[in-house]
Coordinates of C-alpha atoms and ligand atoms in Angstrom, one line a residue:
X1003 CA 322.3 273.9 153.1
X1004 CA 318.5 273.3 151.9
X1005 CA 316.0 275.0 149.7
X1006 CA 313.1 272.8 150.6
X1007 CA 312.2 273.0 146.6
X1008 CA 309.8 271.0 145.3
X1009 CA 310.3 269.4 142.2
X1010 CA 308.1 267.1 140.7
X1011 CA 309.6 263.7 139.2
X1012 CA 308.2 261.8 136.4
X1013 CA 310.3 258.2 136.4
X1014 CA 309.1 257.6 133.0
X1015 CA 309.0 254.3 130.8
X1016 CA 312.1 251.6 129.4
X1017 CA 315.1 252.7 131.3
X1018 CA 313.8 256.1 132.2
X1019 CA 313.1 254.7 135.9
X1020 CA 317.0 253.7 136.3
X1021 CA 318.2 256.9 135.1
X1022 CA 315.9 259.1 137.3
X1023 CA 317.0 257.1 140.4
X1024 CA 320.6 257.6 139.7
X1025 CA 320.2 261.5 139.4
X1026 CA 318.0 261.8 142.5
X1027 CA 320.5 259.9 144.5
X1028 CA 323.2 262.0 143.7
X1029 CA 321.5 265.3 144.0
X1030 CA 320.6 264.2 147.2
X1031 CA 324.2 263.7 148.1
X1032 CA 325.0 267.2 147.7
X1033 CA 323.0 268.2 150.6
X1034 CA 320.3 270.5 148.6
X1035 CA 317.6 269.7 150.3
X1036 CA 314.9 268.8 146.8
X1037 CA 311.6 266.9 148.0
X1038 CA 310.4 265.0 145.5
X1039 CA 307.0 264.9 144.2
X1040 CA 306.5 261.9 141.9
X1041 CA 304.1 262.0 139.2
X1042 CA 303.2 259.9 136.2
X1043 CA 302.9 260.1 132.2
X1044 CA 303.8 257.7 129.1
X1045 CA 303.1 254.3 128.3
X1046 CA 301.3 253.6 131.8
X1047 CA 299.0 256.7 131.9
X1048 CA 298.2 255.4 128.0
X1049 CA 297.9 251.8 129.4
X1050 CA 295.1 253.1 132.0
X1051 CA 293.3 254.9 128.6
X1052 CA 294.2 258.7 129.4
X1053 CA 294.6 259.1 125.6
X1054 CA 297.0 262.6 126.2
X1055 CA 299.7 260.3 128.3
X1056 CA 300.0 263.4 130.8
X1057 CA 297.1 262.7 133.7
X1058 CA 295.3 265.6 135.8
X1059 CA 297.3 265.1 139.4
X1060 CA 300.5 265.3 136.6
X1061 CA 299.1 268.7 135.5
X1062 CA 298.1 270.1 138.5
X1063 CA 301.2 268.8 140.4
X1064 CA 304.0 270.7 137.8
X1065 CA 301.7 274.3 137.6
X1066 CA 302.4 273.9 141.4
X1067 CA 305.9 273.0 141.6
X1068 CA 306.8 274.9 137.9
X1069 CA 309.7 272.6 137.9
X1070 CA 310.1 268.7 136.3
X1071 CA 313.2 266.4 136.3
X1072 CA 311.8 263.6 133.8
X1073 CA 312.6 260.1 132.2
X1074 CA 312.0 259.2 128.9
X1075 CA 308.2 258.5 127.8
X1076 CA 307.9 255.6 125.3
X1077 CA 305.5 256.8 122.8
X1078 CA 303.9 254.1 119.5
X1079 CA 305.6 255.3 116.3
X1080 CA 303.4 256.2 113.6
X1081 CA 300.0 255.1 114.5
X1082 CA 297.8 256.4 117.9
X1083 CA 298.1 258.7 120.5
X1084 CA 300.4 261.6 120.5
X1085 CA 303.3 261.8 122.0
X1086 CA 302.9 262.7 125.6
X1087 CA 306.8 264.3 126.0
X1088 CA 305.3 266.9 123.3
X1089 CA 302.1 267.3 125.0
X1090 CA 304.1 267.8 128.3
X1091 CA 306.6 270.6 126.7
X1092 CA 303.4 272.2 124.7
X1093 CA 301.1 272.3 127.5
X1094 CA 303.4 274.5 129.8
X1095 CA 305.1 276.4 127.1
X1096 CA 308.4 275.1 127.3
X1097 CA 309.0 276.7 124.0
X1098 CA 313.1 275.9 124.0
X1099 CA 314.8 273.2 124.5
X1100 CA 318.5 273.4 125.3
X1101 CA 320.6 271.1 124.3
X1102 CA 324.5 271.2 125.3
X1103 CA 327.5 268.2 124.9
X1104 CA 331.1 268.7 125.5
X1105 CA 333.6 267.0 125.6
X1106 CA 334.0 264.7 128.6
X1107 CA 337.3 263.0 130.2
X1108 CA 337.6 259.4 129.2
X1109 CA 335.4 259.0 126.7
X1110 CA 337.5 258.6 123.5
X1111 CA 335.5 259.5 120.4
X1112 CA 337.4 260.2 117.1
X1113 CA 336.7 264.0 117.9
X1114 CA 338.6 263.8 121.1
X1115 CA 341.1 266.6 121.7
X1116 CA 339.2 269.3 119.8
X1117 CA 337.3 270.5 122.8
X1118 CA 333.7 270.5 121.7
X1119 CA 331.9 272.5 124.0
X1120 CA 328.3 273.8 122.1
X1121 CA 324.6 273.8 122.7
X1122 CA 321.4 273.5 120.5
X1123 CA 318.5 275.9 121.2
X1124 CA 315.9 274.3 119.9
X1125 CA 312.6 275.6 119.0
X1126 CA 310.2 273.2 121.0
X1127 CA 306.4 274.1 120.0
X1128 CA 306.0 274.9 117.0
X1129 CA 307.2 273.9 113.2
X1130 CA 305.9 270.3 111.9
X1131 CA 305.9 269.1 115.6
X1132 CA 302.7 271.1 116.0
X1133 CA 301.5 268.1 114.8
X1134 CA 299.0 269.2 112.7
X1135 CA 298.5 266.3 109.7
X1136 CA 295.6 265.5 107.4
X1137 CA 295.1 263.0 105.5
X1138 CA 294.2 265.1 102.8
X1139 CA 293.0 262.6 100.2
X1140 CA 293.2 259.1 101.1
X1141 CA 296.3 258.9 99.3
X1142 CA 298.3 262.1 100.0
X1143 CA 299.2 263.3 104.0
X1144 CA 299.8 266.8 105.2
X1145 CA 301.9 267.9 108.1
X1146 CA 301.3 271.5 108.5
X1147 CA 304.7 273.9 109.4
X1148 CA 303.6 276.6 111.6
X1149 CA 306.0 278.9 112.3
X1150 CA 304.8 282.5 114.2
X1151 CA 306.6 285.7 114.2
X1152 CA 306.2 285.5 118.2
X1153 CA 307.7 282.4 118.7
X1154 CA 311.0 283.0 116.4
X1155 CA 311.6 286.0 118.8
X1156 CA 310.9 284.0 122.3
X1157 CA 313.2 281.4 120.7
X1158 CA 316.2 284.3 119.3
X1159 CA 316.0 286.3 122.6
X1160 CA 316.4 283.3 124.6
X1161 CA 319.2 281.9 122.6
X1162 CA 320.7 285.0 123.2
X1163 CA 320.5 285.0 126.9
X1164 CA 320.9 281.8 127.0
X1165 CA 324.5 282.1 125.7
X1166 CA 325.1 285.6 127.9
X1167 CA 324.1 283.4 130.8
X1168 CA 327.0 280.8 129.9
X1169 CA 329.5 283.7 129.0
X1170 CA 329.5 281.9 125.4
X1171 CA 330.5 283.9 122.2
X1172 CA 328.8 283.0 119.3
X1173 CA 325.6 282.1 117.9
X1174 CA 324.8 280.4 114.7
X1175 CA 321.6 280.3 113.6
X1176 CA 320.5 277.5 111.4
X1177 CA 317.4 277.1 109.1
X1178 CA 316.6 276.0 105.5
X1179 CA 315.6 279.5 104.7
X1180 CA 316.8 279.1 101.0
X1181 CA 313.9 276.5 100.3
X1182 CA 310.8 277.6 102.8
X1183 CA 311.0 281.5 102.3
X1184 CA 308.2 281.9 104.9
X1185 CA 308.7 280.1 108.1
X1186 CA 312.5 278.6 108.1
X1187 CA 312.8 282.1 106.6
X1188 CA 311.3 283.6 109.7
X1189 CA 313.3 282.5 112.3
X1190 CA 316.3 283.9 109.8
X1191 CA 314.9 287.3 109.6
X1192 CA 314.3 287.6 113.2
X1193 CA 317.7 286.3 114.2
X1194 CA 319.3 289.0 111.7
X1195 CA 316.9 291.6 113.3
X1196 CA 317.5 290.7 117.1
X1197 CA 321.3 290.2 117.0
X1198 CA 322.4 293.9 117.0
X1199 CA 320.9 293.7 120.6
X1200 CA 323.3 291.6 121.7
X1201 CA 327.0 293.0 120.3
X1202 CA 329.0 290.8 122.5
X1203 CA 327.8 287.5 121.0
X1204 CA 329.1 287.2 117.6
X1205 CA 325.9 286.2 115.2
X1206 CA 325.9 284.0 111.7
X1207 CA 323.5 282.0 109.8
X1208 CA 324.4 278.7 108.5
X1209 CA 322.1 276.7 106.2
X1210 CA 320.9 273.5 108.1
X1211 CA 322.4 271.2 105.5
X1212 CA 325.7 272.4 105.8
X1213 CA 325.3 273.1 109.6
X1214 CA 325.4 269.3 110.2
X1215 CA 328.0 268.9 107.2
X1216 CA 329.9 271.5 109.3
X1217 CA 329.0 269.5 112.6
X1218 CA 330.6 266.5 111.5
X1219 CA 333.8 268.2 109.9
X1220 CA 334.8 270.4 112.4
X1221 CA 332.7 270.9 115.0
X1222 CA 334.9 272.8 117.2
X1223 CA 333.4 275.9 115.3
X1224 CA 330.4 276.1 117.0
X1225 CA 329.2 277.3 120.0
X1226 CA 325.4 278.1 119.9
X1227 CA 323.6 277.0 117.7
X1228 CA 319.8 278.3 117.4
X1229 CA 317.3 276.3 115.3
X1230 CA 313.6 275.4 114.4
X1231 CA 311.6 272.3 116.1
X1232 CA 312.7 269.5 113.5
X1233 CA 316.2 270.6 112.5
X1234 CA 317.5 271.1 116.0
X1235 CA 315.8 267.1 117.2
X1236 CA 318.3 265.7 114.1
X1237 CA 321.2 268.0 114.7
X1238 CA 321.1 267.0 118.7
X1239 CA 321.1 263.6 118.2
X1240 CA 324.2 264.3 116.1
X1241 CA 325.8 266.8 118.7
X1242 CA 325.5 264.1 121.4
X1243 CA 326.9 261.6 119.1
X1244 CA 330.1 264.0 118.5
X1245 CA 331.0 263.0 122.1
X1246 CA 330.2 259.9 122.6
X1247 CA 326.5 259.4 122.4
X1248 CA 323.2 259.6 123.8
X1249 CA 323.8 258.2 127.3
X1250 CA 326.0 261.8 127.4
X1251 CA 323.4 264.3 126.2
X1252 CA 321.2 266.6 128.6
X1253 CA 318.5 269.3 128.3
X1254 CA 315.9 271.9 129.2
X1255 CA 313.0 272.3 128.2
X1256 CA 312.6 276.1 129.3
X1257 CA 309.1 278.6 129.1
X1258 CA 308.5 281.7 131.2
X1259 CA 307.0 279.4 134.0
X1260 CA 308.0 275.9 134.3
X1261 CA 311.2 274.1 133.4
X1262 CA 311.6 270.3 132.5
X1263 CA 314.9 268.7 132.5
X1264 CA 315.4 265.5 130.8
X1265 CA 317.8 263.6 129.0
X1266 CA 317.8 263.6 124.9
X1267 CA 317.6 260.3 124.5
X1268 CA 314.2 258.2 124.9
X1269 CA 313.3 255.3 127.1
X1270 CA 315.5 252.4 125.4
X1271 CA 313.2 249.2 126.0
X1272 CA 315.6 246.8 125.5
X1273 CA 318.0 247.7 128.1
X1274 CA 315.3 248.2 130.4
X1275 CA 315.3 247.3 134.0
X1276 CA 318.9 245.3 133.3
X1277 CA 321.7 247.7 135.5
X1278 CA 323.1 248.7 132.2
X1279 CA 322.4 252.1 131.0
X1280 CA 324.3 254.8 131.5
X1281 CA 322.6 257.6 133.5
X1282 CA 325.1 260.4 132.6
X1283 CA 323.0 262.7 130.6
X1284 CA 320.2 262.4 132.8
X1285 CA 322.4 263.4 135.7
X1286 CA 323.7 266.4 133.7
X1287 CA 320.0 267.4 133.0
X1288 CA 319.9 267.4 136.7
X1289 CA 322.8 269.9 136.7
X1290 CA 320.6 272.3 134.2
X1291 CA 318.2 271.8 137.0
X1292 CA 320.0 272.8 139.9
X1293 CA 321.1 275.7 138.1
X1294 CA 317.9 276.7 137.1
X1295 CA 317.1 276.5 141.4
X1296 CA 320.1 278.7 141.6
X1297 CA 321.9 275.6 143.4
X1298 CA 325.2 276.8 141.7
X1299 CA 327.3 275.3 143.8
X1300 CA 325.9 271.6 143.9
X1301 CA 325.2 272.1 139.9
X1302 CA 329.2 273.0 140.1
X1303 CA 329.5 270.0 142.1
X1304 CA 327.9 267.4 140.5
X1305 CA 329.5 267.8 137.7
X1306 CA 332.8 267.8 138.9
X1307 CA 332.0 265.0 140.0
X1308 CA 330.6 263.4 137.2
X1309 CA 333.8 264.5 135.5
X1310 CA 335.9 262.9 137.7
X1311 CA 333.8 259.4 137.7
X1312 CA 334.5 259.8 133.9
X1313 CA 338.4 260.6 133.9
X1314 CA 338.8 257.5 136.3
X1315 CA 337.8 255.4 134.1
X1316 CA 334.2 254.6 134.9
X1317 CA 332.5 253.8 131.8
X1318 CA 328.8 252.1 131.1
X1319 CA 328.1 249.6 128.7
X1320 CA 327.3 252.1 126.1
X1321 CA 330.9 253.0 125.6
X1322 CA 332.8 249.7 126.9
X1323 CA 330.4 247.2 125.7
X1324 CA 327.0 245.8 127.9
X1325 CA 329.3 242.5 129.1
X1326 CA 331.9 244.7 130.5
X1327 CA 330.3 248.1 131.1
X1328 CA 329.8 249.3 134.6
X1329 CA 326.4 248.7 136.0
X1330 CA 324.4 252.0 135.9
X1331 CA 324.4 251.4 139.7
X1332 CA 327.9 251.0 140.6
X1333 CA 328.6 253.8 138.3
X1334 CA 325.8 256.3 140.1
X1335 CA 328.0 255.1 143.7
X1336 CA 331.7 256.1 141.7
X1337 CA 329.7 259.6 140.5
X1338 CA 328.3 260.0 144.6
X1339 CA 331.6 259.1 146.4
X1340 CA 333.7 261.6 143.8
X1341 CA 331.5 264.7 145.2
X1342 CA 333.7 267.2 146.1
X1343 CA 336.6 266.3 143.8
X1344 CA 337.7 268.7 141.3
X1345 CA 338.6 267.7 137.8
X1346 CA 341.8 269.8 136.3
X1347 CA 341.7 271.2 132.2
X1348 CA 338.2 270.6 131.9
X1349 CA 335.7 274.2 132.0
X1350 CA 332.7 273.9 134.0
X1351 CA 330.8 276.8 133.5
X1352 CA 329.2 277.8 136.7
X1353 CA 326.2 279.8 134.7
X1354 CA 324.1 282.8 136.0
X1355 CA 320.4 283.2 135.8
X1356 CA 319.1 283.6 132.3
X1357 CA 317.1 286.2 131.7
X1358 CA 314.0 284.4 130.2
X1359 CA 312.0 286.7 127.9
X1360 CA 308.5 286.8 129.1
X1361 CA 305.6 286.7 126.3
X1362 CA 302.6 288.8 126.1
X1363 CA 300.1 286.0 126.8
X1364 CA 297.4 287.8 124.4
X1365 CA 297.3 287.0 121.0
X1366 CA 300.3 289.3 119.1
X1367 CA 298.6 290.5 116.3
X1368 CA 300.8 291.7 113.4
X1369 CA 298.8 294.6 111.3
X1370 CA 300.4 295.4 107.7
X1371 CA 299.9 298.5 106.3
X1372 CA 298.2 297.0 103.6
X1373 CA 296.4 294.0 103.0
X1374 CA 294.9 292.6 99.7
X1375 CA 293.3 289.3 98.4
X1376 CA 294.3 288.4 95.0
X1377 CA 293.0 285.2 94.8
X1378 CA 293.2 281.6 96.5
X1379 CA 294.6 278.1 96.1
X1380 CA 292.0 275.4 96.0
X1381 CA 293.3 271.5 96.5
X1382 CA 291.3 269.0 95.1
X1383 CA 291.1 265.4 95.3
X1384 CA 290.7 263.8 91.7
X1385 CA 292.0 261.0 89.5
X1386 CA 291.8 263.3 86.4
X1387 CA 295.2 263.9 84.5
X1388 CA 295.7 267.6 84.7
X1389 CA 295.7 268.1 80.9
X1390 CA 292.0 267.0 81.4
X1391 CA 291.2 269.2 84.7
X1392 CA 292.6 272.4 83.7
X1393 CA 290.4 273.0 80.5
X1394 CA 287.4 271.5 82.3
X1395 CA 288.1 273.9 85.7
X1396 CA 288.8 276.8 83.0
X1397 CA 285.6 276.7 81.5
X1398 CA 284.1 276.6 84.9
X1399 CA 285.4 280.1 85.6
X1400 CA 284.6 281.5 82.4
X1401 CA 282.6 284.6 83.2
X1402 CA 283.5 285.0 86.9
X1403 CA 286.0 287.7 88.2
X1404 CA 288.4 284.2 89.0
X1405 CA 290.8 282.6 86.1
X1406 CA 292.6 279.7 86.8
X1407 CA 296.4 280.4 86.6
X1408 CA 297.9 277.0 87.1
X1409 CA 297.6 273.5 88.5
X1410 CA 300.3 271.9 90.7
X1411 CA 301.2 268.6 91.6
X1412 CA 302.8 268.2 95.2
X1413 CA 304.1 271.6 94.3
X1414 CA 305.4 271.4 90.9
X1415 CA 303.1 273.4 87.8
X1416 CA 301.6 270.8 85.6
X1417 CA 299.2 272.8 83.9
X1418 CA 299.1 274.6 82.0
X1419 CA 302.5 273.4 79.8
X1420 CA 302.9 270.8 81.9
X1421 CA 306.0 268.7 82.4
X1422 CA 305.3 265.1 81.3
X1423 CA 308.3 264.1 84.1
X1424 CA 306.2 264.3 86.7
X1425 CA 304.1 261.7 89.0
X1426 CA 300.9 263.2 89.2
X1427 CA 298.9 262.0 92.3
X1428 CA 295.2 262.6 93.3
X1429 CA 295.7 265.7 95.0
X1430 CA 295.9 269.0 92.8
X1431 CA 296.2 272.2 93.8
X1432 CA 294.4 274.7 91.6
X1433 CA 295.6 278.6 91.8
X1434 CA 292.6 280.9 91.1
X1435 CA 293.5 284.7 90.8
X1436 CA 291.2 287.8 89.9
X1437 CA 291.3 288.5 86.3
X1438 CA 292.6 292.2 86.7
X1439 CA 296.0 291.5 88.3
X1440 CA 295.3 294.7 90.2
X1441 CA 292.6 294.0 91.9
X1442 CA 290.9 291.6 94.5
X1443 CA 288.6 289.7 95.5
X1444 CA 286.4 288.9 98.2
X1445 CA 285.7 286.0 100.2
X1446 CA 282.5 285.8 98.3
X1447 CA 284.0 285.3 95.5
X1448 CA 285.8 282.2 97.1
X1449 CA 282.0 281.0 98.5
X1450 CA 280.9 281.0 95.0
X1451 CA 283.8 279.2 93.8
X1452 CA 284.0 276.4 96.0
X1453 CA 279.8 276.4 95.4
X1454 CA 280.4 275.6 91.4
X1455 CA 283.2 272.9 92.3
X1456 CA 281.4 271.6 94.0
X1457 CA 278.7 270.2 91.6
X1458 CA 281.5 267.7 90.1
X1459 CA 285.0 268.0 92.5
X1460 CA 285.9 267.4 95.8
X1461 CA 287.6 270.5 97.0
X1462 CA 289.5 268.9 100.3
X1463 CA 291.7 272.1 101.6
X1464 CA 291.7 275.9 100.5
X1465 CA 294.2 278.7 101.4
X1466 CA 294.1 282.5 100.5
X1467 CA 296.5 284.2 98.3
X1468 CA 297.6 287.1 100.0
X1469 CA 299.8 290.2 99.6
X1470 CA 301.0 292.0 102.7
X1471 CA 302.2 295.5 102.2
X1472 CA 302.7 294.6 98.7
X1473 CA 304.7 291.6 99.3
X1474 CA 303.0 288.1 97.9
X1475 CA 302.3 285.6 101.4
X1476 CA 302.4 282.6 99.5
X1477 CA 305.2 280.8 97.1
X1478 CA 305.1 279.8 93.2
X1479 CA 305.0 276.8 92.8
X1480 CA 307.8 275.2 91.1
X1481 CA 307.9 276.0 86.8
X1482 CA 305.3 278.4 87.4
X1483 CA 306.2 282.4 85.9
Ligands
NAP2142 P1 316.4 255.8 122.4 O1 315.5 255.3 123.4 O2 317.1 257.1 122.6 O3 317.5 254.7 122.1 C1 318.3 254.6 120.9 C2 319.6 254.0 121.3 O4 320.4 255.0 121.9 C3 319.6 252.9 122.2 O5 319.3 251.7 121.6 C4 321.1 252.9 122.7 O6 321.9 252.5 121.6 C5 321.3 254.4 122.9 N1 320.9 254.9 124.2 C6 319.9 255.8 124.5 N2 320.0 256.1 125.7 C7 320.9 255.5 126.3 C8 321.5 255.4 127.7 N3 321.0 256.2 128.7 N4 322.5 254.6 127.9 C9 323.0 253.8 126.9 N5 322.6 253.9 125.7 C10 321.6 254.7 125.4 O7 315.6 256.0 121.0 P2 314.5 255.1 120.3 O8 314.8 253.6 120.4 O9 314.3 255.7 119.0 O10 313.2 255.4 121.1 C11 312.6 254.6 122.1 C12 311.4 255.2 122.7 O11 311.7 256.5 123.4 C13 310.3 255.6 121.6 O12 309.0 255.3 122.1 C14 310.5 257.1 121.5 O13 309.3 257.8 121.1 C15 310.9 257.5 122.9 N6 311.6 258.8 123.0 C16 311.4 259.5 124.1 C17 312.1 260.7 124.3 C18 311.8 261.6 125.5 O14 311.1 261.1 126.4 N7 312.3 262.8 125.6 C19 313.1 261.1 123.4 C20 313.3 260.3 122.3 C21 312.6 259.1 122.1 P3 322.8 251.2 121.5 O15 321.9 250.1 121.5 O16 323.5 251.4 120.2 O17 323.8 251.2 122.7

């Protein structure tokens, strides 16, 4: 049996290296046939000053092959170059990330006997990990959360195939629609809109904060779970936890042309190169993989077999302890020589293909039937108290078609009647509307504005106030009528 696939292989950074090897060998050992085209990214592609992490013969080597089993790529925290794992799932559209556990024979966790068996779809290219940020005055930072209309149903529709695929029954969808209206609240709407589609799957929506309250308390609830970007990286983490950690969790990262499969956690420097770590949920991602290659039965395989390595007793120092655990080696030989066993009361869900919605590539343009300009939200930088701003920005208007309605403060009003409970900082936002409240304005009228702030402000970011078919696009701010 061999499929002659080519799959390009990215070792990684930290223990990424260690964990790839022990996945290759075993797939190996099921006789598929994979050749393996290894590529670079991470720390060493930063190292040799490619500031995106992800070089050209990387690039051109995965829109060839379309499909990536990957290590984890170290990337600095909170200073520098992006991270080159999000540049890899961005540039080829790998705009979900699955993200199952289960439970797994001899590793005890205090949830053991419950049967956890779920998966996170997570969005994977939009929301705050855009990575869109400002400084917008040197002392106040913006993140932007971009959340499109198209991406909520790539992510729904998938989720939803995703768990037909699986023969799973449920999906949960989880967002903080109850505080961001507009884009958690998008993927909310969409959900609710989509679901009838699919009437075998039951469908419910489950605030994010309870979700993981949920998670914790009784996971064995859940089945799917679909989420936006940030939400579903926490609640993974905690899934994989649920059943014994990290070293256990797989993914995909799935778009309508390539496919990377990786493990959730990231390259663990300290337990680098030292025989230790345990490869497991690299190996499962490997299982995603051969799936995904329509290698059913070594995917079947393989995890038997990792199963099996597992009920025996094999354990890495993750869950025995790094003096006693069994070297990620010795562990990847017990996982190879257990091929072909077959591991009783435990599911192994063989899979079919999923059905992976495919996007218009063209921009998706999303007409209302009516569209009007009521005014716009200016942010400026200043170390004026608002009680002095407002009255000062007030008379500026005076005379133009604009009125100032309010100023807020990291989005609470503080002017006019302003609370004297809030820290103000040096960035205000400034909410100009058109006198008449049934009219509009024009983008002139916006020009002009920012033209006479000018003269004594420092207007740093603008956004339009909008209504769409009658409905407001923007949110009070907090206090404001
Ligand atoms: P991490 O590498 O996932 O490690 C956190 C902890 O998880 C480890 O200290 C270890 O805990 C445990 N762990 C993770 N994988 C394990 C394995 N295979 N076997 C045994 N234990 C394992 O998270 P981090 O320390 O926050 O991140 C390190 C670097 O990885 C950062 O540069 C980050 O940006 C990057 N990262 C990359 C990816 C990716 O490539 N997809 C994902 C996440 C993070 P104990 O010490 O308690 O045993």
């Amino acid at each position: 049996m061999s499929t002659h696939r080519t799959v390009t292989v990215i070792p990684g950074d930290g223990i990424g290296p260690e964990c790839v090897q022990a996945a290759i060998e075993i797939v190996d050992a099921t006789g598929v046939g994979i050749h393996w085209e290894e590529r670079h990214a991470g720390e060493r592609v930063f190292r040799q000053g490619i500031a995106s992490g992800v070089p050209k013969d990387t690039i051109e080597s995965i829109n060839r092959t379309r499909v990536v089993l990957k290590g984890p790529l170290g990337t600095p925290v909170g200073y520098g170059e992006k991270s080159a794992n999000v540049t890899l799932r961005k540039l080829f559209e790998t705009y979900a990330n699955i993200r199952p556990v289960r439970e797994l024979p001899g590793v005890t966790t205090r949830y053991s006997g419950l049967g956890i068996d779920l998966v996170v779809v997570r969005e994977n290219v939009e929301d705050l990990y855009a990575g869109i940020e400002h400084m917008q005055t040197p002392g106040v930072a913006q993140c932007l959360k971009l959340i499109s209309r198209k991406g909520c149903e790539k992510i729904v529709r998938l989720a939803f195939e995703y768990a037909r695929s699986e023969g799973r029954r449920s999906i949960a969808c989880a967002t903080k629609s109850n505080i961001m209206k507009f884009t958690e609240g998008e993927l909310k709407r969409t959900f609710e809109r989509i679901a009838p589609e699919y009437p075998d799957i039951e469908s419910w929506h489950v605030i994010i904060d309870n979700c993981a309250h949920q998670l914790v308390k009784k996971p064995e609830q859940f089945d799917v779970i679909v989420t936006t970007n940030m939400n579903g990286d926490i609640i993974s983490d905690l899934t994989s936890a649920l059943v014994g950690g990290l070293g256990f969790a797989p993914s995909a990262n799935l778009g309508s042309d390539v496919a990377i499969f990786e493990a959730v956690h990231g390259s663990a420097p300290k337990y680098a190169g030292r025989n230790v770590i345990n490869p497991t949920a690299l190996v499962l991602s490997s299982v995603m993989m051969l799936k995904h290659l329509g290698e059913y039965d070594a995917a079947e395989t393989v995890e038997h077999a990792v199963l099996a390595t597992l009920q025996q007793g094999y354990l890495t120092g993750d869950v025995l302890g790094y003096d006693v655990g069994m070297p990620t080696s010795e562990y990847t030989k017990a996982i190879i020589a257990n091929l072909g066993e077959r591991v009783g009361g435990y599911k192994v869900r063989r899979g079919k293909p999923i059905a992976i919605p495919q996007p218009d590539r063209n921009p998706v343009t999303v007409v209302p039937g009516t569209r009007r300009l009521i005014g716009t939200d200016v942010f400026l930088e200043s170390g004026q108290h608002p009680s002095t701003l407002g009255p000062i920005l007030e008379q500026l208007v005076e005379g133009t078609p604009l009125r100032l309605k309010m100023i807020s403060n990291r989005g609470t009003k503080v002017y006019p009647d302003g609370n004297s409970n809030i820290d103000i900082v040096d960035q205000h936002r400034c909410r100009f509307v058109h006198r008449d409240d049934q009219a509009a304005i024009d983008h002139a009228a916006i020009r002009h504005l920012l033209a006479a702030l000018e003269t004594d402000h420092r207007w740093v970011h603008v956004e339009l106030l909008q209504e769409f078919d009658g409905e407001p696009g923007y949110t009070k701010a907090q206090g404001e009528d």
